[in-house]
Short mmCIF file of N, CA and C in Angstrom, two decimals:
data_model
loop_
_atom_site.label_atom_id
_atom_site.label_comp_id
_atom_site.label_asym_id
_atom_site.label_seq_id
_atom_site.Cartn_x
_atom_site.Cartn_y
_atom_site.Cartn_z
N MET A 1 -7.05 14.38 -13.62
CA MET A 1 -7.96 14.22 -12.51
C MET A 1 -9.38 14.47 -13.00
N GLY A 2 -10.32 13.81 -12.37
CA GLY A 2 -11.72 13.96 -12.75
C GLY A 2 -12.32 15.24 -12.21
N SER A 3 -13.51 15.50 -12.58
CA SER A 3 -14.24 16.72 -12.21
C SER A 3 -14.32 16.91 -10.71
N GLY A 4 -13.47 17.75 -10.17
CA GLY A 4 -13.52 18.08 -8.76
C GLY A 4 -12.90 17.05 -7.83
N ALA A 5 -12.39 15.95 -8.36
CA ALA A 5 -11.79 14.92 -7.51
C ALA A 5 -10.48 15.45 -6.94
N VAL A 6 -10.21 15.15 -5.68
CA VAL A 6 -9.02 15.63 -4.99
C VAL A 6 -8.04 14.47 -4.84
N ARG A 7 -6.80 14.70 -5.26
CA ARG A 7 -5.76 13.69 -5.11
C ARG A 7 -4.82 14.14 -4.00
N ALA A 8 -4.50 13.22 -3.11
CA ALA A 8 -3.55 13.52 -2.03
C ALA A 8 -2.43 12.48 -2.08
N ARG A 9 -1.21 12.95 -1.86
CA ARG A 9 -0.05 12.05 -1.81
C ARG A 9 0.33 11.85 -0.35
N TYR A 10 0.57 10.60 0.00
CA TYR A 10 0.92 10.23 1.38
C TYR A 10 2.26 9.53 1.40
N LEU A 11 3.03 9.76 2.45
CA LEU A 11 4.24 9.01 2.74
C LEU A 11 3.87 8.03 3.84
N VAL A 12 4.12 6.76 3.60
CA VAL A 12 3.82 5.75 4.62
C VAL A 12 5.09 4.97 4.94
N TYR A 13 5.20 4.60 6.20
CA TYR A 13 6.27 3.73 6.66
C TYR A 13 5.64 2.40 7.03
N PHE A 14 6.33 1.33 6.71
CA PHE A 14 5.80 0.00 7.03
C PHE A 14 6.95 -0.93 7.36
N GLN A 15 6.61 -2.03 8.00
CA GLN A 15 7.59 -3.04 8.36
C GLN A 15 6.99 -4.41 8.10
N TYR A 16 7.85 -5.39 7.97
CA TYR A 16 7.34 -6.73 7.70
C TYR A 16 8.39 -7.79 8.03
N LEU A 17 7.89 -8.97 8.33
CA LEU A 17 8.71 -10.16 8.44
C LEU A 17 8.65 -10.81 7.06
N GLY A 18 9.77 -10.92 6.40
CA GLY A 18 9.79 -11.32 5.00
C GLY A 18 9.74 -12.81 4.71
N THR A 19 9.64 -13.64 5.73
CA THR A 19 9.68 -15.08 5.55
C THR A 19 8.71 -15.59 4.49
N ASP A 20 7.49 -15.09 4.48
CA ASP A 20 6.45 -15.58 3.58
C ASP A 20 6.40 -14.87 2.23
N PHE A 21 7.32 -13.96 1.97
CA PHE A 21 7.20 -13.11 0.79
C PHE A 21 8.36 -13.29 -0.18
N ASN A 22 8.09 -13.01 -1.43
CA ASN A 22 9.10 -13.04 -2.48
C ASN A 22 9.69 -11.63 -2.62
N GLY A 23 10.08 -11.03 -1.51
CA GLY A 23 10.59 -9.67 -1.51
C GLY A 23 9.48 -8.66 -1.31
N VAL A 24 9.83 -7.38 -1.40
CA VAL A 24 8.83 -6.33 -1.17
C VAL A 24 8.07 -5.99 -2.45
N ALA A 25 8.71 -6.09 -3.61
CA ALA A 25 8.07 -5.69 -4.87
C ALA A 25 6.88 -6.60 -5.20
N ALA A 26 5.88 -6.01 -5.82
CA ALA A 26 4.70 -6.77 -6.24
C ALA A 26 5.09 -7.82 -7.27
N VAL A 27 4.44 -8.96 -7.17
CA VAL A 27 4.61 -10.03 -8.15
C VAL A 27 3.34 -10.04 -8.98
N ARG A 28 3.47 -9.83 -10.28
CA ARG A 28 2.30 -9.77 -11.17
C ARG A 28 2.13 -11.10 -11.89
N GLY A 29 0.91 -11.43 -12.22
CA GLY A 29 0.64 -12.64 -12.99
C GLY A 29 0.15 -13.78 -12.12
N ALA A 30 0.16 -14.96 -12.68
CA ALA A 30 -0.43 -16.14 -12.03
C ALA A 30 0.57 -16.92 -11.18
N GLN A 31 1.66 -16.30 -10.82
CA GLN A 31 2.67 -16.99 -10.02
C GLN A 31 2.18 -17.16 -8.58
N ARG A 32 2.73 -18.16 -7.92
CA ARG A 32 2.38 -18.39 -6.52
C ARG A 32 3.07 -17.40 -5.59
N ALA A 33 4.24 -16.94 -5.99
CA ALA A 33 4.99 -16.01 -5.16
C ALA A 33 4.25 -14.69 -5.02
N VAL A 34 4.35 -14.10 -3.84
CA VAL A 34 3.67 -12.83 -3.57
C VAL A 34 4.65 -11.89 -2.88
N GLY A 35 4.62 -10.63 -3.28
CA GLY A 35 5.44 -9.62 -2.63
C GLY A 35 4.62 -8.83 -1.61
N VAL A 36 5.29 -8.17 -0.70
CA VAL A 36 4.64 -7.33 0.31
C VAL A 36 3.74 -6.29 -0.38
N GLN A 37 4.21 -5.73 -1.48
CA GLN A 37 3.46 -4.70 -2.20
C GLN A 37 2.10 -5.22 -2.66
N ASN A 38 1.99 -6.50 -2.99
CA ASN A 38 0.69 -7.07 -3.38
C ASN A 38 -0.33 -6.88 -2.27
N TYR A 39 0.08 -7.15 -1.03
CA TYR A 39 -0.83 -7.01 0.11
C TYR A 39 -1.14 -5.55 0.40
N LEU A 40 -0.12 -4.68 0.30
CA LEU A 40 -0.35 -3.26 0.55
C LEU A 40 -1.36 -2.68 -0.46
N GLU A 41 -1.20 -3.02 -1.72
CA GLU A 41 -2.11 -2.49 -2.74
C GLU A 41 -3.50 -3.10 -2.64
N GLU A 42 -3.58 -4.35 -2.20
CA GLU A 42 -4.89 -4.96 -1.97
C GLU A 42 -5.63 -4.23 -0.85
N ALA A 43 -4.91 -3.89 0.23
CA ALA A 43 -5.52 -3.14 1.33
C ALA A 43 -5.93 -1.74 0.87
N ALA A 44 -5.09 -1.10 0.07
CA ALA A 44 -5.38 0.25 -0.42
C ALA A 44 -6.58 0.27 -1.36
N ALA A 45 -6.85 -0.84 -2.04
CA ALA A 45 -8.01 -0.90 -2.94
C ALA A 45 -9.31 -0.70 -2.17
N LYS A 46 -9.31 -1.02 -0.89
CA LYS A 46 -10.51 -0.85 -0.06
C LYS A 46 -10.80 0.63 0.23
N LEU A 47 -9.85 1.52 -0.07
CA LEU A 47 -10.05 2.95 0.15
C LEU A 47 -10.97 3.57 -0.89
N LYS A 48 -11.28 2.83 -1.93
CA LYS A 48 -12.19 3.27 -3.00
C LYS A 48 -11.71 4.55 -3.67
N SER A 49 -10.45 4.56 -4.02
CA SER A 49 -9.88 5.67 -4.77
C SER A 49 -10.47 5.69 -6.17
N VAL A 50 -10.56 6.88 -6.76
CA VAL A 50 -11.07 7.02 -8.12
C VAL A 50 -10.20 6.23 -9.10
N VAL A 51 -8.89 6.26 -8.89
CA VAL A 51 -7.96 5.47 -9.70
C VAL A 51 -7.26 4.48 -8.77
N PRO A 52 -6.83 3.32 -9.29
CA PRO A 52 -6.16 2.34 -8.43
C PRO A 52 -4.93 2.94 -7.73
N VAL A 53 -4.75 2.58 -6.47
CA VAL A 53 -3.63 3.07 -5.68
C VAL A 53 -2.42 2.17 -5.93
N LYS A 54 -1.30 2.79 -6.27
CA LYS A 54 -0.04 2.08 -6.45
C LYS A 54 0.96 2.61 -5.44
N PHE A 55 1.67 1.70 -4.79
CA PHE A 55 2.72 2.08 -3.85
C PHE A 55 4.03 2.24 -4.61
N VAL A 56 4.71 3.36 -4.40
CA VAL A 56 6.04 3.59 -4.96
C VAL A 56 6.99 3.42 -3.78
N ILE A 57 7.64 2.27 -3.74
CA ILE A 57 8.43 1.88 -2.58
C ILE A 57 9.87 2.36 -2.74
N SER A 58 10.43 2.86 -1.63
CA SER A 58 11.75 3.52 -1.68
C SER A 58 12.91 2.55 -1.82
N SER A 59 12.78 1.34 -1.33
CA SER A 59 13.88 0.38 -1.43
C SER A 59 13.30 -1.03 -1.52
N ARG A 60 14.14 -1.94 -1.95
CA ARG A 60 13.66 -3.31 -2.18
C ARG A 60 14.36 -4.28 -1.25
N THR A 61 13.70 -5.39 -1.00
CA THR A 61 14.32 -6.50 -0.29
C THR A 61 14.10 -7.76 -1.12
N ASP A 62 14.95 -8.74 -0.90
CA ASP A 62 14.84 -10.02 -1.59
C ASP A 62 13.89 -10.94 -0.84
N ALA A 63 13.64 -12.09 -1.41
CA ALA A 63 12.76 -13.09 -0.79
C ALA A 63 13.29 -13.46 0.59
N GLY A 64 12.38 -13.51 1.56
CA GLY A 64 12.71 -13.94 2.91
C GLY A 64 13.38 -12.89 3.78
N VAL A 65 13.64 -11.71 3.27
CA VAL A 65 14.33 -10.67 4.03
C VAL A 65 13.32 -9.81 4.77
N HIS A 66 13.62 -9.53 6.05
CA HIS A 66 12.74 -8.71 6.89
C HIS A 66 13.10 -7.23 6.73
N ALA A 67 12.16 -6.36 7.07
CA ALA A 67 12.43 -4.92 7.08
C ALA A 67 11.82 -4.31 8.33
N LEU A 68 12.65 -3.69 9.13
CA LEU A 68 12.18 -3.00 10.33
C LEU A 68 11.48 -1.70 9.95
N SER A 69 11.93 -1.06 8.87
CA SER A 69 11.29 0.16 8.39
C SER A 69 11.55 0.32 6.90
N ASN A 70 10.49 0.54 6.15
CA ASN A 70 10.59 0.85 4.73
C ASN A 70 9.61 1.99 4.48
N ALA A 71 9.79 2.69 3.39
CA ALA A 71 8.92 3.84 3.10
C ALA A 71 8.39 3.73 1.68
N ALA A 72 7.23 4.32 1.48
CA ALA A 72 6.62 4.37 0.15
C ALA A 72 5.71 5.59 0.09
N HIS A 73 5.45 6.04 -1.12
CA HIS A 73 4.40 7.05 -1.26
C HIS A 73 3.28 6.45 -2.11
N LEU A 74 2.09 6.99 -1.89
CA LEU A 74 0.93 6.56 -2.65
C LEU A 74 0.02 7.75 -2.85
N ASP A 75 -0.71 7.75 -3.94
CA ASP A 75 -1.67 8.80 -4.25
C ASP A 75 -3.07 8.22 -4.12
N VAL A 76 -3.92 8.92 -3.38
CA VAL A 76 -5.32 8.51 -3.23
C VAL A 76 -6.18 9.64 -3.79
N GLN A 77 -6.96 9.32 -4.79
CA GLN A 77 -7.84 10.30 -5.41
C GLN A 77 -9.27 9.99 -5.00
N ARG A 78 -9.83 10.86 -4.18
CA ARG A 78 -11.19 10.66 -3.68
C ARG A 78 -12.21 11.26 -4.63
N HIS A 79 -13.44 10.83 -4.51
CA HIS A 79 -14.51 11.35 -5.36
C HIS A 79 -14.78 12.81 -5.04
N SER A 80 -15.34 13.51 -5.99
CA SER A 80 -15.66 14.93 -5.86
C SER A 80 -16.45 15.17 -4.58
N GLY A 81 -16.06 16.19 -3.84
CA GLY A 81 -16.75 16.54 -2.61
C GLY A 81 -16.23 15.84 -1.37
N GLN A 82 -15.35 14.85 -1.53
CA GLN A 82 -14.79 14.15 -0.38
C GLN A 82 -13.39 14.70 -0.10
N PRO A 83 -13.13 15.11 1.14
CA PRO A 83 -11.81 15.65 1.46
C PRO A 83 -10.78 14.52 1.52
N PRO A 84 -9.49 14.86 1.43
CA PRO A 84 -8.45 13.84 1.59
C PRO A 84 -8.56 13.18 2.96
N PHE A 85 -8.10 11.95 3.05
CA PHE A 85 -8.07 11.26 4.34
C PHE A 85 -7.07 11.94 5.26
N PRO A 86 -7.41 12.15 6.53
CA PRO A 86 -6.38 12.56 7.49
C PRO A 86 -5.37 11.40 7.60
N PRO A 87 -4.08 11.70 7.82
CA PRO A 87 -3.08 10.64 7.87
C PRO A 87 -3.40 9.50 8.84
N GLU A 88 -3.93 9.84 10.01
CA GLU A 88 -4.23 8.79 11.00
C GLU A 88 -5.36 7.88 10.52
N VAL A 89 -6.30 8.41 9.77
CA VAL A 89 -7.40 7.60 9.22
C VAL A 89 -6.86 6.66 8.14
N LEU A 90 -5.96 7.17 7.30
CA LEU A 90 -5.35 6.34 6.27
C LEU A 90 -4.57 5.19 6.90
N THR A 91 -3.79 5.49 7.93
CA THR A 91 -3.00 4.47 8.62
C THR A 91 -3.90 3.39 9.20
N GLU A 92 -4.94 3.80 9.91
CA GLU A 92 -5.87 2.85 10.52
C GLU A 92 -6.56 2.00 9.45
N ALA A 93 -6.97 2.62 8.36
CA ALA A 93 -7.67 1.89 7.29
C ALA A 93 -6.75 0.86 6.64
N LEU A 94 -5.52 1.26 6.32
CA LEU A 94 -4.60 0.30 5.70
C LEU A 94 -4.31 -0.86 6.63
N ASN A 95 -4.01 -0.56 7.90
CA ASN A 95 -3.73 -1.64 8.85
C ASN A 95 -4.91 -2.57 9.03
N SER A 96 -6.11 -2.03 9.06
CA SER A 96 -7.29 -2.89 9.29
C SER A 96 -7.61 -3.76 8.07
N HIS A 97 -7.19 -3.33 6.87
CA HIS A 97 -7.48 -4.11 5.66
C HIS A 97 -6.34 -5.03 5.24
N LEU A 98 -5.20 -4.94 5.90
CA LEU A 98 -4.09 -5.84 5.55
C LEU A 98 -4.44 -7.27 5.93
N ARG A 99 -4.33 -8.19 4.97
CA ARG A 99 -4.70 -9.58 5.22
C ARG A 99 -3.56 -10.41 5.79
N HIS A 100 -2.38 -9.88 5.85
CA HIS A 100 -1.25 -10.67 6.36
C HIS A 100 -0.76 -10.06 7.67
N PRO A 101 -0.69 -10.87 8.73
CA PRO A 101 -0.31 -10.33 10.05
C PRO A 101 1.15 -9.89 10.15
N ASP A 102 1.99 -10.27 9.19
CA ASP A 102 3.41 -9.93 9.26
C ASP A 102 3.75 -8.59 8.60
N ILE A 103 2.73 -7.84 8.19
CA ILE A 103 2.94 -6.51 7.59
C ILE A 103 2.19 -5.49 8.43
N ARG A 104 2.83 -4.40 8.78
CA ARG A 104 2.18 -3.28 9.49
C ARG A 104 2.90 -2.01 9.15
#
């Protein structure tokens, strides 16, 4: 961790309609297929964490499969002097930055 930076770990629950996705896991590279995790991490990038935010997802789904509830943890490291996000602020921020309407 950097000088005085505070890291907080969060447990998040999310749901999605899987029709448009190649499963929940992130798809890396120049492929057209996209996983739910790609959108979650893109939204989390807007939190301006000191280090990139990665979602550690508890279970996987295949392409086209929906999930009523899934869980993941993520670490957000804020700059020195900034307190951790309250859980409700993190939830609101992630939801507002998600670019796909089928993930919440």
